Coordinates of C-alpha atoms in Angstrom, one line a residue:
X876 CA -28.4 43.1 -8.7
X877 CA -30.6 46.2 -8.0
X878 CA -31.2 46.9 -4.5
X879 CA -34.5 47.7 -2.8
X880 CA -35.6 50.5 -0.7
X881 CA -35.8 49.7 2.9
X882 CA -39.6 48.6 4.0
X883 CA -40.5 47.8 0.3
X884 CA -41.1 44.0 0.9
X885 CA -40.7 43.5 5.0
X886 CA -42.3 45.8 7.5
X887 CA -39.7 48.7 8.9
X888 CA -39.3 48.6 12.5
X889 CA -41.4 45.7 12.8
X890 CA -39.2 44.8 16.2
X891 CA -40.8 47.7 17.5
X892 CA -44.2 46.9 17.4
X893 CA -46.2 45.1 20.2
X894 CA -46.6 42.5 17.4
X895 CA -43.4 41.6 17.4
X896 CA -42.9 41.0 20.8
X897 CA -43.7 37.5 21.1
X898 CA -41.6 36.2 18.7
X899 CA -39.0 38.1 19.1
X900 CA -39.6 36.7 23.1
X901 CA -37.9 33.1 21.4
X902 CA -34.7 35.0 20.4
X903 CA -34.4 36.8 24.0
X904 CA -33.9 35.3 27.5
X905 CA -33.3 38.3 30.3
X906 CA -33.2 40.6 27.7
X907 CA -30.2 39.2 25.7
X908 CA -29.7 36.7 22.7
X909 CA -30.4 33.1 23.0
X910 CA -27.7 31.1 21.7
X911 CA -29.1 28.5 19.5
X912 CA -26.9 25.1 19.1
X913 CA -26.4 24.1 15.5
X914 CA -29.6 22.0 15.5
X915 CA -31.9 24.2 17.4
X916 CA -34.0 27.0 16.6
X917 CA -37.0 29.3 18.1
X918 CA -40.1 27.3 19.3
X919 CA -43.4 29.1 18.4
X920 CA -46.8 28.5 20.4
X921 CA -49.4 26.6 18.3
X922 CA -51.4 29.9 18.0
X923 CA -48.4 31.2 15.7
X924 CA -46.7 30.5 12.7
X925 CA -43.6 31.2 11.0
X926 CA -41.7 29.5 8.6
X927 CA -37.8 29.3 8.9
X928 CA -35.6 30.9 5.9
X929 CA -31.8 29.6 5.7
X930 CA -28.9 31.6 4.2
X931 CA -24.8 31.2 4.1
X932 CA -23.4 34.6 4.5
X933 CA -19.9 35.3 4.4
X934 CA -17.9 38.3 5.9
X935 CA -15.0 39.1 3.9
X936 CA -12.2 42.0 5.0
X937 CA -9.1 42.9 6.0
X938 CA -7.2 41.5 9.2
X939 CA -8.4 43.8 11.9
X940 CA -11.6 45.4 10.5
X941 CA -13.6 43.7 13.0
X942 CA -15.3 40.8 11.5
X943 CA -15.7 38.5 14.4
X944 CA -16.5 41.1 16.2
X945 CA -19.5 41.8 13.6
X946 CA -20.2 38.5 13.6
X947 CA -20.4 38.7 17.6
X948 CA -22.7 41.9 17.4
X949 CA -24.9 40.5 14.7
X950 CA -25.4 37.3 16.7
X951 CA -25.5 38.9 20.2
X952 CA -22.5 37.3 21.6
X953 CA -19.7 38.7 23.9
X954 CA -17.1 40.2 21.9
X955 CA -13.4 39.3 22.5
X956 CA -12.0 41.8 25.3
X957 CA -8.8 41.7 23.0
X958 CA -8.1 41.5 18.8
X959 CA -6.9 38.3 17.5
X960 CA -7.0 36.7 13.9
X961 CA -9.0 34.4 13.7
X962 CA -7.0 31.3 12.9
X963 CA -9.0 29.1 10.3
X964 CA -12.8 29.3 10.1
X965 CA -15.5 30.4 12.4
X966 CA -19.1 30.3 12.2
X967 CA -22.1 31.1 14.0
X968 CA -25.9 31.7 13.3
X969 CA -28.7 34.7 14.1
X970 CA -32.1 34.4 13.9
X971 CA -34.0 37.3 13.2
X972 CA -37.5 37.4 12.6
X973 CA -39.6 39.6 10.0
X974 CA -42.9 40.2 8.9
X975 CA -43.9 40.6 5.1
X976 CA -45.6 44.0 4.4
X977 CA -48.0 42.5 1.4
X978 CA -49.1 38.8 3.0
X979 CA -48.4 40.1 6.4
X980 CA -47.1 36.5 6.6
X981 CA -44.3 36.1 9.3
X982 CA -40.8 34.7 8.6
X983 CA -37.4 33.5 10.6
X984 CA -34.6 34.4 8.9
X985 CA -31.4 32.2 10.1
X986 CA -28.5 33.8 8.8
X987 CA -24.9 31.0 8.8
X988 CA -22.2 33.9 9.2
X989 CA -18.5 32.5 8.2
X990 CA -15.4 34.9 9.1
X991 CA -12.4 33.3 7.8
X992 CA -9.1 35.2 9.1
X993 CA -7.4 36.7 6.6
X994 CA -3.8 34.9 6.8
X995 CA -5.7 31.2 7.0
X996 CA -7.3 32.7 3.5
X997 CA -4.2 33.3 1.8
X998 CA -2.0 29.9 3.4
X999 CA -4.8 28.0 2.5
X1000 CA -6.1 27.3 -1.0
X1001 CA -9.7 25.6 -0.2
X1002 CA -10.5 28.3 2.9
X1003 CA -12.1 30.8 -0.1
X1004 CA -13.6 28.5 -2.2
X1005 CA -15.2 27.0 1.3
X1006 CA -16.5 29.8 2.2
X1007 CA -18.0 31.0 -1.1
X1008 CA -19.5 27.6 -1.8
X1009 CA -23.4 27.7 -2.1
X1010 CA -23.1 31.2 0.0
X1011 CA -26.5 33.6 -0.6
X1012 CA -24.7 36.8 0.6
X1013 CA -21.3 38.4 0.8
X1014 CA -21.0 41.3 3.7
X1015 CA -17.9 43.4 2.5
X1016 CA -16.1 45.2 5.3
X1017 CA -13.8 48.0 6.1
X1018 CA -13.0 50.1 9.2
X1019 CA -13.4 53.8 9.5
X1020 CA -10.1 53.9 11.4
X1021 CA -8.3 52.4 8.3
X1022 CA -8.7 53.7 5.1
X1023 CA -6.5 51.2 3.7
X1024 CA -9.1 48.9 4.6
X1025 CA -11.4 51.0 2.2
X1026 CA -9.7 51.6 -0.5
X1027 CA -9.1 48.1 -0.7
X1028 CA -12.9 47.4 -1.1
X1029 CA -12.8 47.4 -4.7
X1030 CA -10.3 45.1 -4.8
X1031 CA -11.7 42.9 -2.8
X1032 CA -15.4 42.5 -4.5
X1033 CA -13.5 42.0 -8.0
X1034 CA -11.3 39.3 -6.4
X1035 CA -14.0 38.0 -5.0
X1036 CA -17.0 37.8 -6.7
X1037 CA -18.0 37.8 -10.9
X1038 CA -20.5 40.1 -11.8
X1039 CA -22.6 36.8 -12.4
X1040 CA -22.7 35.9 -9.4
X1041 CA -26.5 35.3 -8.1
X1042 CA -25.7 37.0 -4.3
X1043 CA -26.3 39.6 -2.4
X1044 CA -23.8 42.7 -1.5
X1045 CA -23.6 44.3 1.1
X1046 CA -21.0 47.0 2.4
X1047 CA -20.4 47.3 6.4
X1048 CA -18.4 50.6 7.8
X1049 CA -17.4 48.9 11.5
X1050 CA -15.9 51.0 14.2
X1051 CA -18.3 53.9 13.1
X1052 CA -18.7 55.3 17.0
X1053 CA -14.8 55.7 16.9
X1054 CA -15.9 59.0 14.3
X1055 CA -13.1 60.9 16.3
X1056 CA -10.6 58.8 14.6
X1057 CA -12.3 58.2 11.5
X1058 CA -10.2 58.1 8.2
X1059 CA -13.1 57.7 6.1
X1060 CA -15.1 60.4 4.8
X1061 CA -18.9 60.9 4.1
X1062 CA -18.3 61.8 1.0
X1063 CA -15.8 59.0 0.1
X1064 CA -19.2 56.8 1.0
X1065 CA -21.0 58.9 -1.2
X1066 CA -18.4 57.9 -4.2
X1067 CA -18.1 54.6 -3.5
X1068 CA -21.9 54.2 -3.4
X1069 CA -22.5 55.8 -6.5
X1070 CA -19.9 53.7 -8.4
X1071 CA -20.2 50.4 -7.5
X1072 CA -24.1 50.7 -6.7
X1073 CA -23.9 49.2 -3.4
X1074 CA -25.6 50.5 0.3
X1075 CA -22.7 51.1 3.0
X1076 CA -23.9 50.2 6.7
X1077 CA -22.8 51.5 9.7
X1078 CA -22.3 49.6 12.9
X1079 CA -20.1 50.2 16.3
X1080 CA -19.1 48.2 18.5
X1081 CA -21.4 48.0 21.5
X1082 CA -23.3 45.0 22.3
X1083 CA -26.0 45.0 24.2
X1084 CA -29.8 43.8 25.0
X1085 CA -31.1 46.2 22.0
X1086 CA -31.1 45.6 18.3
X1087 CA -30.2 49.6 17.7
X1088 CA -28.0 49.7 14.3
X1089 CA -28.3 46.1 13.3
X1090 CA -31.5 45.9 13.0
X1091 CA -31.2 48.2 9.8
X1092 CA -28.4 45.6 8.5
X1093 CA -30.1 42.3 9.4
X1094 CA -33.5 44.0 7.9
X1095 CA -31.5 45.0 4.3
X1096 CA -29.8 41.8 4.0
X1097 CA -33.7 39.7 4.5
X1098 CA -35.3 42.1 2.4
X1099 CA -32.6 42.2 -0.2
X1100 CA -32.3 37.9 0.0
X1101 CA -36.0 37.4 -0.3
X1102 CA -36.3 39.9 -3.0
X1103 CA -33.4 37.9 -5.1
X1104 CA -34.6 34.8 -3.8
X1105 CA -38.8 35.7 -5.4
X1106 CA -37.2 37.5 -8.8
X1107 CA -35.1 33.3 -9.3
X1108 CA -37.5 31.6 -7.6
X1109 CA -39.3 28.8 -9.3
X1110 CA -42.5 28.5 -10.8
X1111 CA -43.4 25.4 -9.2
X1112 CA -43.0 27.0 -5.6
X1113 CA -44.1 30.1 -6.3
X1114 CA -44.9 31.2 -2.9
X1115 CA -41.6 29.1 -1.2
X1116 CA -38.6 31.3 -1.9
X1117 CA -35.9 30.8 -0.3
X1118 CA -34.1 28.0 1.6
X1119 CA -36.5 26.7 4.2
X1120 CA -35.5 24.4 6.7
X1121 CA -37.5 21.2 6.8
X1122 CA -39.3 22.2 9.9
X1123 CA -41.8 24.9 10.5
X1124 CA -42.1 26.1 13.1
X1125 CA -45.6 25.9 14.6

């Protein structure tokens, strides 16, 4: 799929607009992440409106490239103090509201992030198909303190997907503040953007009250979802892209 520029459908920076502030407010508590339970999700004031947009996402990478811990920044939860594979399946879900640039109409994107560990993946048959199964968006990942991890990136998107496949792509570069140790090059990104026509993120590790780098990542893979999602969607539903929840929030 062809990607779009960033701010060509959603509002850049919207979080940082007084706008914003009141729904983001629902996703905050002390100036950190609420953490939603599987059936809950951000309760708007009857003044505002915003539907809710669902999507599976699936991280895929080598053991050790920091998936969870993605998963844990992405979300806003406390990382683990130490590395460990993650056994079988894990997953956990962010909300992250946007606003669309043409309707100006205001959206919550719930993102379902599954992080499989890698040795589960290869003991057990059903773990890929399980996670690929009706999934809208596949983050790729390596580390920039293992450039085995990103030379195996090619491999790992053939293996993966077919060039068929309705679904997003996205590349994520983790342990990008470690850039003293880094084994991975500006201009290997370069290359590997060029070829395989895919945008490489950068995230670190720090979590904190502040959306800082992921808001660039969480902003690409709405935009980029709700773009593929309008170009598919049906005729019928024009205007209803997407996988909306059966509540609205109001």
């Amino acid at each position: 799929m062809a990607y779009i520029a960033a701010g060509s459908i959603m509002v850049s920076d919207w979080h940082r607009s007084p706008e914003s502030r009141e729904f983001f407010s629902k996703i905050l508590h002390n100036k950190k992440r609420r953490k939603f339970g599987l059936l809950e999700a951000p309760v708007m004031p009857p003044h505002l409106k915003a539907d809710i947009v669902r999507y599976k996402v699936f991280l895929s990478g080598k053991s050790g490239v920091g998936k969870t811990a993605l998963a844990a920044r992405l979300a806003g939860l406390d990382m683990p103090k130490i590395h460990y594979e993650t056994t079988g399946m894990e997953t956990c879900g962010v909300f992250w509201p946007v606003k669309l640039r043409e309707s100006g109409r205001m959206l919550f994107f719930h993102f379902q992030l599954w992080d499989c560990g890698e040795s589960a993946m290869r003991r057990f048959d059903h773990m890929l198909p399980s996670c690929k199964e009706h999934v809208d968006a596949i983050l790729f990942l390596f580390s920039f303190t293992d450039r085995g991890s990103f030379e195996d990136l090619s491999n790992q998107m053939s293996r993966i997907t077919e060039p068929s496949d309705r679904l997003v792509r996205l590349v994520v570069g983790t342990k990008f503040d470690l850039f003293m140790h880094t084994d991975v090059t500006e201009s290997d990104i370069t290359r590997f953007e060029e070829v395989w026509g895919v945008p490489v993120f950068r995230v670190g590790g720090d979590v904190s009250g502040g959306f800082g780098e992921i808001s660039l990542l969480l902003n690409a893979l709405a935009e980029n979802l709700w773009h593929q999602d309008c170009m598919h969607a049906s005729t019928s539903v024009p205007s209803y892209p997407g996988h909306i929840g059966p509540e609205i929030i109001v």
